[in-house]
Tab-separated table of C-alpha atoms in Angstrom:
chain	number	residue	atom	x	y	z
A	1	MET	CA	8.682	16.551	27.924
A	2	TRP	CA	6.052	13.840	28.320
A	3	LEU	CA	2.825	13.820	26.400
A	4	ASP	CA	-0.360	12.239	26.363
A	5	ALA	CA	-2.896	11.363	24.126
A	6	SER	CA	-4.881	14.594	24.891
A	7	GLY	CA	-2.038	17.090	25.601
A	8	ALA	CA	-3.460	18.522	28.521
A	9	ARG	CA	-1.682	19.167	31.358
A	10	CYS	CA	-0.021	22.506	32.397
A	11	TRP	CA	3.502	23.419	34.332
A	12	SER	CA	4.836	26.167	36.440
A	13	ALA	CA	8.484	26.996	36.912
A	14	SER	CA	10.315	29.496	38.640
A	15	LEU	CA	13.377	30.541	36.346
A	16	GLY	CA	15.608	33.175	39.326
A	17	ALA	CA	13.366	36.241	40.321
A	18	GLY	CA	10.341	35.806	37.914
A	19	SER	CA	8.548	32.750	36.922
A	20	PHE	CA	6.736	31.228	33.879
A	21	ALA	CA	3.491	29.186	33.045
A	22	LEU	CA	3.675	26.055	30.010
A	23	THR	CA	0.129	25.159	28.311
A	24	PRO	CA	0.814	22.245	25.749
A	25	GLY	CA	-2.296	20.891	23.192
A	26	MET	CA	-3.164	19.590	20.831
A	27	VAL	CA	-5.256	20.876	17.930
A	28	LYS	CA	-6.848	19.951	14.351
A	29	ARG	CA	-4.681	21.828	12.015
A	30	GLY	CA	-6.440	24.560	9.934
A	31	CYS	CA	-8.072	23.688	6.671
A	32	ASN	CA	-5.685	26.022	4.988
A	33	SER	CA	-3.390	23.205	4.945
A	34	ARG	CA	-2.694	20.177	2.725
A	35	VAL	CA	-2.494	17.672	6.146
A	36	PRO	CA	-4.104	14.074	6.080
A	37	ASP	CA	-7.265	14.413	7.787
A	38	GLY	CA	-7.394	14.598	11.607
A	39	ALA	CA	-3.663	15.375	11.313
A	40	LYS	CA	-2.393	17.693	14.308
A	41	ASN	CA	-0.352	20.334	15.657
A	42	LEU	CA	1.129	20.558	18.958
A	43	GLN	CA	1.089	24.041	20.633
A	44	ILE	CA	2.847	25.280	23.394
A	45	MET	CA	1.717	28.830	25.460
A	46	ILE	CA	4.748	30.075	27.104
A	47	ASN	CA	3.294	32.978	29.003
A	48	GLY	CA	0.754	33.969	26.604
A	49	ILE	CA	3.200	33.333	23.460
A	50	THR	CA	2.376	30.537	21.832
A	51	LEU	CA	4.757	27.832	19.798
A	52	SER	CA	3.339	25.640	16.773
A	53	TYR	CA	4.343	22.404	15.700
A	54	LEU	CA	3.440	19.693	13.433
A	55	THR	CA	3.145	15.762	14.979
A	56	TYR	CA	3.958	12.933	13.064
A	57	THR	CA	5.180	9.270	13.940
A	58	PRO	CA	5.811	6.557	11.449
A	59	SER	CA	3.170	4.303	10.313
A	60	ASP	CA	4.438	1.131	12.596
A	61	ASP	CA	4.907	3.378	16.119
A	62	ASN	CA	2.461	2.845	19.179
A	63	ALA	CA	1.426	6.140	18.749
A	64	SER	CA	0.158	6.302	15.271
A	65	SER	CA	-3.267	5.677	16.217
A	66	TYR	CA	-3.234	9.092	17.469
A	67	ILE	CA	-1.460	10.655	15.659
A	68	PRO	CA	-2.725	10.191	12.110
A	69	ALA	CA	0.164	12.477	10.032
A	70	ARG	CA	3.881	10.118	8.889
A	71	ASP	CA	7.388	10.544	8.547
A	72	PHE	CA	8.269	12.231	5.242
A	73	VAL	CA	9.192	10.042	2.757
A	74	LEU	CA	12.587	10.907	2.120
A	75	GLN	CA	14.360	7.556	-0.447
A	76	VAL	CA	11.758	9.022	-3.463
A	77	GLY	CA	13.090	6.458	-5.793
A	78	SER	CA	12.285	3.678	-3.854
A	79	SER	CA	9.847	0.868	-5.076
A	80	ARG	CA	7.974	1.908	-1.573
A	81	SER	CA	7.667	5.382	-3.126
A	82	THR	CA	6.354	3.711	-6.558
A	83	ARG	CA	3.434	1.999	-4.221
A	84	LEU	CA	2.874	4.677	-2.097
A	85	ALA	CA	2.421	7.246	-5.682
A	86	GLN	CA	0.368	4.413	-7.506
A	87	GLN	CA	-1.819	4.129	-4.000
A	88	CYS	CA	-2.105	7.975	-4.355
A	89	MET	CA	-3.200	7.677	-7.946
A	90	GLU	CA	-5.555	4.541	-7.485
A	91	ARG	CA	-7.715	6.523	-4.523
A	92	CYS	CA	-8.319	9.724	-7.083
A	93	ILE	CA	-9.880	7.093	-9.683
A	94	ARG	CA	-11.343	6.139	-7.679
A	95	THR	CA	-13.192	8.363	-5.322
A	96	HIS	CA	-12.313	12.058	-7.350
A	97	ALA	CA	-15.568	12.610	-9.463
A	98	GLN	CA	-14.319	15.729	-11.138
A	99	CYS	CA	-10.796	13.786	-11.733
A	100	PRO	CA	-11.030	12.610	-15.266
A	101	LYS	CA	-10.687	8.809	-15.555
A	102	PRO	CA	-7.618	6.594	-16.992
A	103	GLN	CA	-8.014	5.986	-20.864
A	104	GLN	CA	-6.280	4.515	-23.844
A	105	VAL	CA	-5.449	7.736	-25.396
A	106	GLU	CA	-3.824	8.369	-29.015
A	107	LEU	CA	-0.389	8.660	-28.436
A	108	PRO	CA	1.757	11.796	-29.626
A	109	THR	CA	3.150	11.899	-32.338
A	110	ARG	CA	6.322	10.495	-30.938
A	111	VAL	CA	7.028	8.755	-27.305
A	112	ILE	CA	10.127	6.686	-26.063
A	113	ASP	CA	9.521	3.153	-25.102
A	114	CYS	CA	10.188	2.636	-21.489
A	115	SER	CA	9.656	-1.181	-21.202
A	116	ASP	CA	13.800	-1.526	-20.993
A	117	VAL	CA	15.299	1.032	-19.156
A	118	LYS	CA	18.810	0.182	-20.001
A	119	LYS	CA	17.734	0.539	-23.682
A	120	PRO	CA	14.243	2.864	-24.390
A	121	LYS	CA	13.729	3.695	-27.906
A	122	LEU	CA	11.767	6.070	-29.805
A	123	ILE	CA	8.736	4.979	-31.341
A	124	LEU	CA	6.613	6.452	-34.103
A	125	GLY	CA	3.350	7.230	-31.924
A	126	GLY	CA	0.809	8.326	-34.546
A	127	GLY	CA	-2.330	6.169	-34.754
A	128	ARG	CA	-1.473	4.377	-31.990
A	129	ARG	CA	-3.312	4.139	-28.558
A	130	GLY	CA	-2.424	3.589	-24.828
A	131	ARG	CA	-0.873	5.203	-21.841
A	132	TYR	CA	1.890	7.751	-21.787
A	133	ALA	CA	3.477	9.965	-19.204
A	134	ALA	CA	5.058	13.044	-19.490
A	135	LEU	CA	7.970	14.944	-18.082
A	136	SER	CA	7.909	18.777	-17.078
A	137	TYR	CA	11.478	19.699	-16.615
A	138	VAL	CA	14.433	22.293	-16.889
A	139	TRP	CA	16.449	21.970	-19.427
A	140	GLY	CA	18.996	24.445	-17.856
A	141	GLY	CA	21.156	24.600	-20.520
A	142	PRO	CA	21.904	22.985	-23.832
A	143	GLN	CA	21.016	19.318	-23.917
A	144	PHE	CA	23.832	17.231	-25.909
A	145	CYS	CA	21.387	14.445	-26.295
A	146	THR	CA	18.386	15.586	-29.109
A	147	THR	CA	16.369	14.337	-31.727
A	148	THR	CA	18.058	15.702	-34.560
A	149	GLU	CA	18.192	13.848	-38.344
A	150	ASN	CA	19.844	10.895	-35.871
A	151	ILE	CA	15.851	9.842	-35.401
A	152	HIS	CA	15.877	6.801	-37.942
A	153	SER	CA	18.853	5.586	-35.673
A	154	LEU	CA	17.072	6.149	-32.485
A	155	VAL	CA	13.635	4.596	-33.505
A	156	HIS	CA	16.073	1.538	-35.407
A	157	GLU	CA	18.965	0.835	-32.639
A	158	GLY	CA	17.151	2.496	-29.599
A	159	ILE	CA	18.739	5.494	-27.114
A	160	ASP	CA	22.599	5.356	-25.710
A	161	ASN	CA	21.639	5.601	-21.728
A	162	HIS	CA	24.963	6.993	-21.939
A	163	THR	CA	24.314	10.195	-23.902
A	164	LEU	CA	21.057	10.633	-21.649
A	165	PRO	CA	21.239	13.783	-18.874
A	166	GLN	CA	20.523	12.337	-15.694
A	167	THR	CA	16.673	13.663	-15.239
A	168	ILE	CA	15.687	11.968	-18.611
A	169	LEU	CA	17.361	8.906	-17.607
A	170	ASP	CA	15.273	8.776	-13.628
A	171	ALA	CA	11.946	9.442	-15.481
A	172	ILE	CA	12.027	6.955	-18.047
A	173	ARG	CA	13.056	4.931	-14.378
A	174	THR	CA	9.769	6.498	-12.651
A	175	THR	CA	7.621	5.567	-16.073
A	176	ASN	CA	8.911	2.174	-16.234
A	177	SER	CA	8.304	1.381	-12.291
A	178	MET	CA	4.967	2.805	-12.430
A	179	GLY	CA	3.765	0.408	-14.884
A	180	ILE	CA	3.288	2.961	-17.531
A	181	PRO	CA	4.361	1.707	-21.329
A	182	TYR	CA	5.847	5.187	-23.206
A	183	LEU	CA	7.110	8.516	-22.098
A	184	TRP	CA	6.887	11.896	-23.943
A	185	VAL	CA	9.980	14.753	-23.306
A	186	ASP	CA	10.527	17.671	-25.372
A	187	ALA	CA	14.139	17.316	-26.275
A	188	LEU	CA	13.780	13.197	-27.860
A	189	CYS	CA	10.022	13.508	-29.068
A	190	ILE	CA	10.428	16.797	-31.268
A	191	LEU	CA	13.191	17.369	-33.953
A	192	GLN	CA	15.037	19.841	-32.850
A	193	ASP	CA	17.202	21.158	-35.907
A	194	SER	CA	13.439	21.524	-37.505
A	195	ASP	CA	11.592	24.705	-37.486
A	196	THR	CA	9.062	22.860	-39.149
A	197	ASP	CA	8.946	19.995	-36.868
A	198	LYS	CA	8.883	22.341	-33.837
A	199	TYR	CA	6.054	24.408	-34.489
A	200	THR	CA	3.767	21.485	-35.177
A	201	GLU	CA	4.502	19.707	-31.480
A	202	ILE	CA	4.840	22.696	-29.820
A	203	GLY	CA	1.268	23.047	-31.107
A	204	ARG	CA	0.752	20.399	-29.787
A	205	MET	CA	2.002	20.303	-26.589
A	206	ARG	CA	-1.179	21.018	-24.790
A	207	MET	CA	-2.578	18.331	-26.094
A	208	VAL	CA	0.358	16.430	-24.488
A	209	TYR	CA	0.509	17.274	-21.286
A	210	ARG	CA	-3.733	17.042	-21.023
A	211	ASN	CA	-3.699	13.972	-22.540
A	212	ALA	CA	-0.951	12.511	-20.552
A	213	HIS	CA	-1.682	9.297	-17.690
A	214	VAL	CA	0.442	11.365	-15.118
A	215	THR	CA	2.767	13.901	-15.615
A	216	ILE	CA	6.262	14.009	-13.565
A	217	ILE	CA	7.518	16.848	-12.311
A	218	ALA	CA	11.126	17.033	-11.600
A	219	ALA	CA	10.350	20.423	-9.289
A	220	SER	CA	13.909	19.825	-7.568
A	221	SER	CA	16.243	20.141	-10.640
A	222	ALA	CA	18.366	23.245	-12.149
A	223	LYS	CA	19.689	21.517	-14.504
A	224	ALA	CA	18.798	18.353	-16.759
A	225	VAL	CA	22.159	16.671	-15.538
A	226	ASP	CA	20.708	16.807	-12.167
A	227	GLY	CA	18.375	13.823	-11.901
A	228	PHE	CA	15.184	13.923	-9.461
A	229	LEU	CA	15.365	10.132	-7.649
A	230	GLN	CA	18.063	11.284	-4.773
A	231	ASP	CA	17.606	10.422	-0.807
A	232	ARG	CA	15.910	13.489	0.506
A	233	SER	CA	17.500	15.231	3.747
A	234	ALA	CA	15.196	14.708	7.076
A	235	PRO	CA	13.651	18.159	7.631
A	236	PRO	CA	14.775	19.409	11.426
A	237	HIS	CA	12.928	18.101	14.092
A	238	THR	CA	13.101	16.467	17.658
A	239	ARG	CA	11.337	12.996	18.460
A	240	LEU	CA	9.372	12.630	21.674
A	241	PRO	CA	7.764	9.928	24.083
A	242	PHE	CA	4.143	9.478	23.619
A	243	HIS	CA	1.579	8.053	26.441
A	244	CYS	CA	-1.252	6.443	24.140
A	245	PRO	CA	-4.400	6.104	26.369
A	246	ASP	CA	-3.584	1.981	25.562
A	247	GLY	CA	-1.527	2.237	28.489
A	248	ARG	CA	1.621	1.578	25.625
A	249	LEU	CA	4.757	4.521	25.271
A	250	GLY	CA	4.977	5.757	21.390
A	251	THR	CA	7.120	8.599	20.409
A	252	PHE	CA	6.097	11.435	18.252
A	253	SER	CA	8.610	14.326	15.888
A	254	LEU	CA	7.345	17.632	16.283
A	255	LEU	CA	9.086	20.400	13.699
A	256	PRO	CA	7.676	24.251	13.645
A	257	ASP	CA	4.844	25.058	11.806
A	258	ALA	CA	6.714	27.877	9.881
A	259	TYR	CA	8.917	25.567	8.529
A	260	ILE	CA	6.422	23.514	5.865
A	261	GLU	CA	5.289	26.939	5.541
A	262	SER	CA	8.320	28.545	4.377
A	263	GLU	CA	10.349	26.438	2.107
A	264	GLU	CA	11.744	28.266	-0.572
A	265	ALA	CA	10.694	27.732	-4.455
A	266	GLU	CA	11.760	24.617	-6.868
A	267	PRO	CA	13.994	25.406	-9.886
A	268	VAL	CA	10.580	24.690	-11.824
A	269	ASP	CA	8.600	27.086	-10.233
A	270	THR	CA	10.572	29.756	-12.349
A	271	ARG	CA	9.853	28.953	-15.520
A	272	GLY	CA	6.466	29.336	-16.971
A	273	TRP	CA	6.345	26.680	-19.306
A	274	CYS	CA	6.508	24.481	-16.523
A	275	LEU	CA	3.520	25.856	-15.000
A	276	GLN	CA	1.716	25.947	-17.924
A	277	GLU	CA	2.502	21.961	-18.049
A	278	ARG	CA	1.462	21.201	-14.652
A	279	LEU	CA	-1.887	23.033	-14.689
A	280	LEU	CA	-3.021	21.242	-17.991
A	281	SER	CA	-1.754	18.036	-16.056
A	282	PRO	CA	-5.103	15.935	-15.196
A	283	ARG	CA	-2.473	14.358	-12.611
A	284	ALA	CA	1.300	14.509	-11.743
A	285	LEU	CA	3.829	13.255	-9.488
A	286	ILE	CA	5.593	16.247	-8.103
A	287	TYR	CA	9.592	15.385	-6.913
A	288	THR	CA	10.542	18.306	-4.621
A	289	SER	CA	13.524	19.382	-2.917
A	290	SER	CA	11.742	17.536	0.799
A	291	THR	CA	9.860	14.502	-0.450
A	292	LEU	CA	6.946	13.401	-3.025
A	293	GLN	CA	3.895	14.363	-4.305
A	294	PHE	CA	0.603	13.692	-5.638
A	295	GLU	CA	-0.913	15.923	-7.305
A	296	CYS	CA	-4.209	15.528	-9.300
A	297	GLN	CA	-8.182	17.900	-9.945
A	298	MET	CA	-9.248	17.962	-6.325
A	299	GLU	CA	-5.796	17.948	-4.204
A	300	THR	CA	-1.940	18.184	-3.702
A	301	VAL	CA	-0.591	15.643	-1.010
A	302	ASN	CA	2.858	14.263	0.071
A	303	VAL	CA	2.800	10.096	-0.723
A	304	GLY	CA	2.430	8.263	2.947
A	305	GLY	CA	0.029	10.281	4.215
A	306	ALA	CA	3.097	13.289	5.778
A	307	VAL	CA	2.079	17.456	6.478
A	308	CYS	CA	1.884	18.847	3.365
A	309	PRO	CA	1.810	22.783	3.636
A	310	PRO	CA	-1.167	24.326	1.355
A	311	SER	CA	-0.756	24.463	-2.712
A	312	ARG	CA	0.354	27.654	-4.390
A	313	ILE	CA	-1.748	26.171	-7.763
A	314	GLN	CA	-5.377	27.601	-7.657
A	315	ARG	CA	-6.251	24.758	-9.468
A	316	ALA	CA	-8.299	25.581	-12.654
A	317	THR	CA	-11.585	23.683	-11.363
A	318	ASN	CA	-12.145	25.411	-8.640
A	319	THR	CA	-10.725	28.910	-9.809
A	320	TRP	CA	-12.607	29.707	-13.253
A	321	LEU	CA	-15.693	28.229	-12.676
A	322	GLY	CA	-16.581	28.161	-9.178
A	323	CYS	CA	-17.904	24.036	-10.078
A	324	GLY	CA	-17.736	20.992	-11.152
A	325	SER	CA	-14.936	19.511	-13.086
A	326	VAL	CA	-13.597	20.999	-16.373
A	327	ILE	CA	-11.813	18.308	-17.675
A	328	TYR	CA	-13.404	17.815	-21.011
A	329	PRO	CA	-12.705	14.137	-23.204
A	330	ALA	CA	-8.974	12.512	-24.244
A	331	ILE	CA	-8.004	15.617	-27.636
A	332	SER	CA	-7.337	13.809	-30.761
A	333	PHE	CA	-4.122	14.688	-32.217
A	334	ALA	CA	-5.648	15.012	-35.698
A	335	LYS	CA	-3.908	17.909	-38.146
A	336	GLY	CA	-5.830	20.731	-37.666
A	337	ASP	CA	-7.266	19.966	-33.928
A	338	SER	CA	-5.689	22.515	-32.344
A	339	ALA	CA	-7.609	25.419	-33.571
A	340	ARG	CA	-10.763	23.466	-33.093
A	341	ARG	CA	-13.423	25.932	-31.811
A	342	PRO	CA	-16.672	24.856	-30.464
A	343	ARG	CA	-19.227	26.174	-32.122
A	344	THR	CA	-22.296	26.607	-29.289
A	345	HIS	CA	-19.987	27.701	-26.495
A	346	THR	CA	-20.500	30.138	-24.148
A	347	THR	CA	-17.302	33.151	-22.967
A	348	HIS	CA	-15.864	33.543	-19.199
A	349	ARG	CA	-13.760	36.275	-18.370
A	350	LEU	CA	-10.757	36.176	-16.225
A	351	GLY	CA	-11.624	37.652	-12.765
A	352	HIS	CA	-9.395	38.193	-9.997
A	353	GLY	CA	-9.835	34.720	-9.320
A	354	GLN	CA	-7.371	33.819	-11.853
A	355	ARG	CA	-5.052	36.740	-11.289
A	356	PRO	CA	-3.729	35.427	-8.251
A	357	MET	CA	-2.867	32.107	-9.265
A	358	VAL	CA	-0.622	33.485	-12.176
A	359	LYS	CA	0.828	36.789	-9.806
A	360	SER	CA	1.789	34.144	-6.897
A	361	TRP	CA	4.204	32.401	-9.207
A	362	PRO	CA	7.923	33.506	-9.846
A	363	LEU	CA	8.334	34.180	-13.329
A	364	THR	CA	11.003	36.358	-12.965
A	365	ASN	CA	13.806	33.827	-13.480
A	366	GLY	CA	15.812	36.958	-13.254
A	367	ARG	CA	14.631	39.009	-16.139
A	368	PRO	CA	12.732	42.254	-15.303
A	369	LYS	CA	8.907	41.233	-15.766
A	370	VAL	CA	7.240	38.583	-17.389
A	371	ARG	CA	3.796	39.513	-18.704
A	372	TYR	CA	1.796	36.491	-17.125
A	373	PRO	CA	-1.429	36.483	-19.996
A	374	CYS	CA	1.578	34.621	-22.216
A	375	ILE	CA	2.334	32.020	-19.770
A	376	VAL	CA	-1.428	30.422	-19.528
A	377	ARG	CA	-2.456	31.547	-23.201
A	378	SER	CA	-2.823	28.095	-24.108
A	379	LEU	CA	-4.909	26.920	-20.897
A	380	ARG	CA	-7.835	28.777	-23.275
A	381	GLY	CA	-8.356	24.979	-25.017
A	382	ARG	CA	-8.460	23.285	-20.949
A	383	VAL	CA	-11.786	25.432	-19.803
A	384	MET	CA	-14.355	23.734	-21.604
A	385	ARG	CA	-16.804	21.520	-21.133
A	386	GLY	CA	-16.618	19.178	-24.056
A	387	ASP	CA	-18.642	16.597	-22.808
A	388	THR	CA	-21.620	19.305	-22.626
A	389	PRO	CA	-23.474	21.423	-25.105
A	390	GLN	CA	-22.045	24.129	-23.491
A	391	CYS	CA	-18.016	24.473	-23.856
A	392	ALA	CA	-16.643	27.434	-22.608
A	393	SER	CA	-13.807	29.499	-23.923
A	394	THR	CA	-11.642	31.596	-22.746
A	395	LEU	CA	-11.786	35.618	-23.198
A	396	TRP	CA	-8.837	37.359	-22.462
A	397	ARG	CA	-9.036	40.872	-20.951
A	398	ARG	CA	-7.885	43.057	-23.515
A	399	ARG	CA	-6.426	44.757	-21.216
A	400	CYS	CA	-3.799	42.021	-20.368
A	401	CYS	CA	-2.747	41.070	-23.603
A	402	ASP	CA	-2.782	44.242	-25.706
A	403	ALA	CA	1.590	44.543	-24.466
A	404	ASP	CA	1.792	41.343	-24.388
A	405	HIS	CA	1.531	41.164	-28.426
């Protein structure tokens, strides 16, 4: 099949004793899909039955001026993917009024210095200010390299890369390539043999993810040893010629529309902790099984301009308040901050808008049930406007919470 920029052609043909009519057409993607501006589908109608295909082409193809969507980025660990991710972040910072501007925040109690990827070091961040990334991932079993009584050697001698699981190694590499000095990882930044430290630091995790410059989400990794920077496989597609209006011949790819809408859940999608970390993060790089995504308060997009399915996360900015940003200034890590509440506030009860956000997330992880209020309880602190006199906090409905205690 040959197709021009309009796609307005029709064929009729005979097939044995019968006949069929084929009508192709290029249509703009629906507003429910997260796609590049102007992206189109190719719809083919055969005797009243409509088949719909995503259309995309490389940026250097002759057809790229007429087909906005691009090929999927498959080399997610490449310098190109890093550059594309940085472009997404820069565009967000420059143009998204509802997304927080980066700032030098107070570092968590401990962070990993990623300036030397071959010899990362654990440093004590208390009192220091700077930028850091946070890792959201699935442990998938016991971790053999954690911070315990060995903290002094990790601080003074550095961390032996050979002992780290691949996901943490990939996160250190990603943090360094993004130009971010520090990384927070729970296994290394919380003393795993100290109940007191666990209690204190887990209580601060809301602040850790809320203050992070970006959260690195290892969505495709079922275990910490898996890593997430491996090259991805290309989706099943068909490449066809494309007649451009200027007379040049280009090419474009077709991918069944249903393919991208029916992608399976990622390993992180089964963890309530990971959902909480994602919702709290101002910005995130999501390493899915198919490509690299950038997510902020305004959008979820595939880096490089590839077609992106609708986000299954309903952002708190739109869902909970139905108005502008709920982002508040960076939270202090001072002692007792996690228990503070604004003196003057208005309350908002959870309504129907919140339930779909959590219920649509597959949180069972093989267990009979997980009561969803416990998953987002620490999100209460996020739903407030700390930069205005009116600071909203969340009031959970009794029928949602009583059974969870």
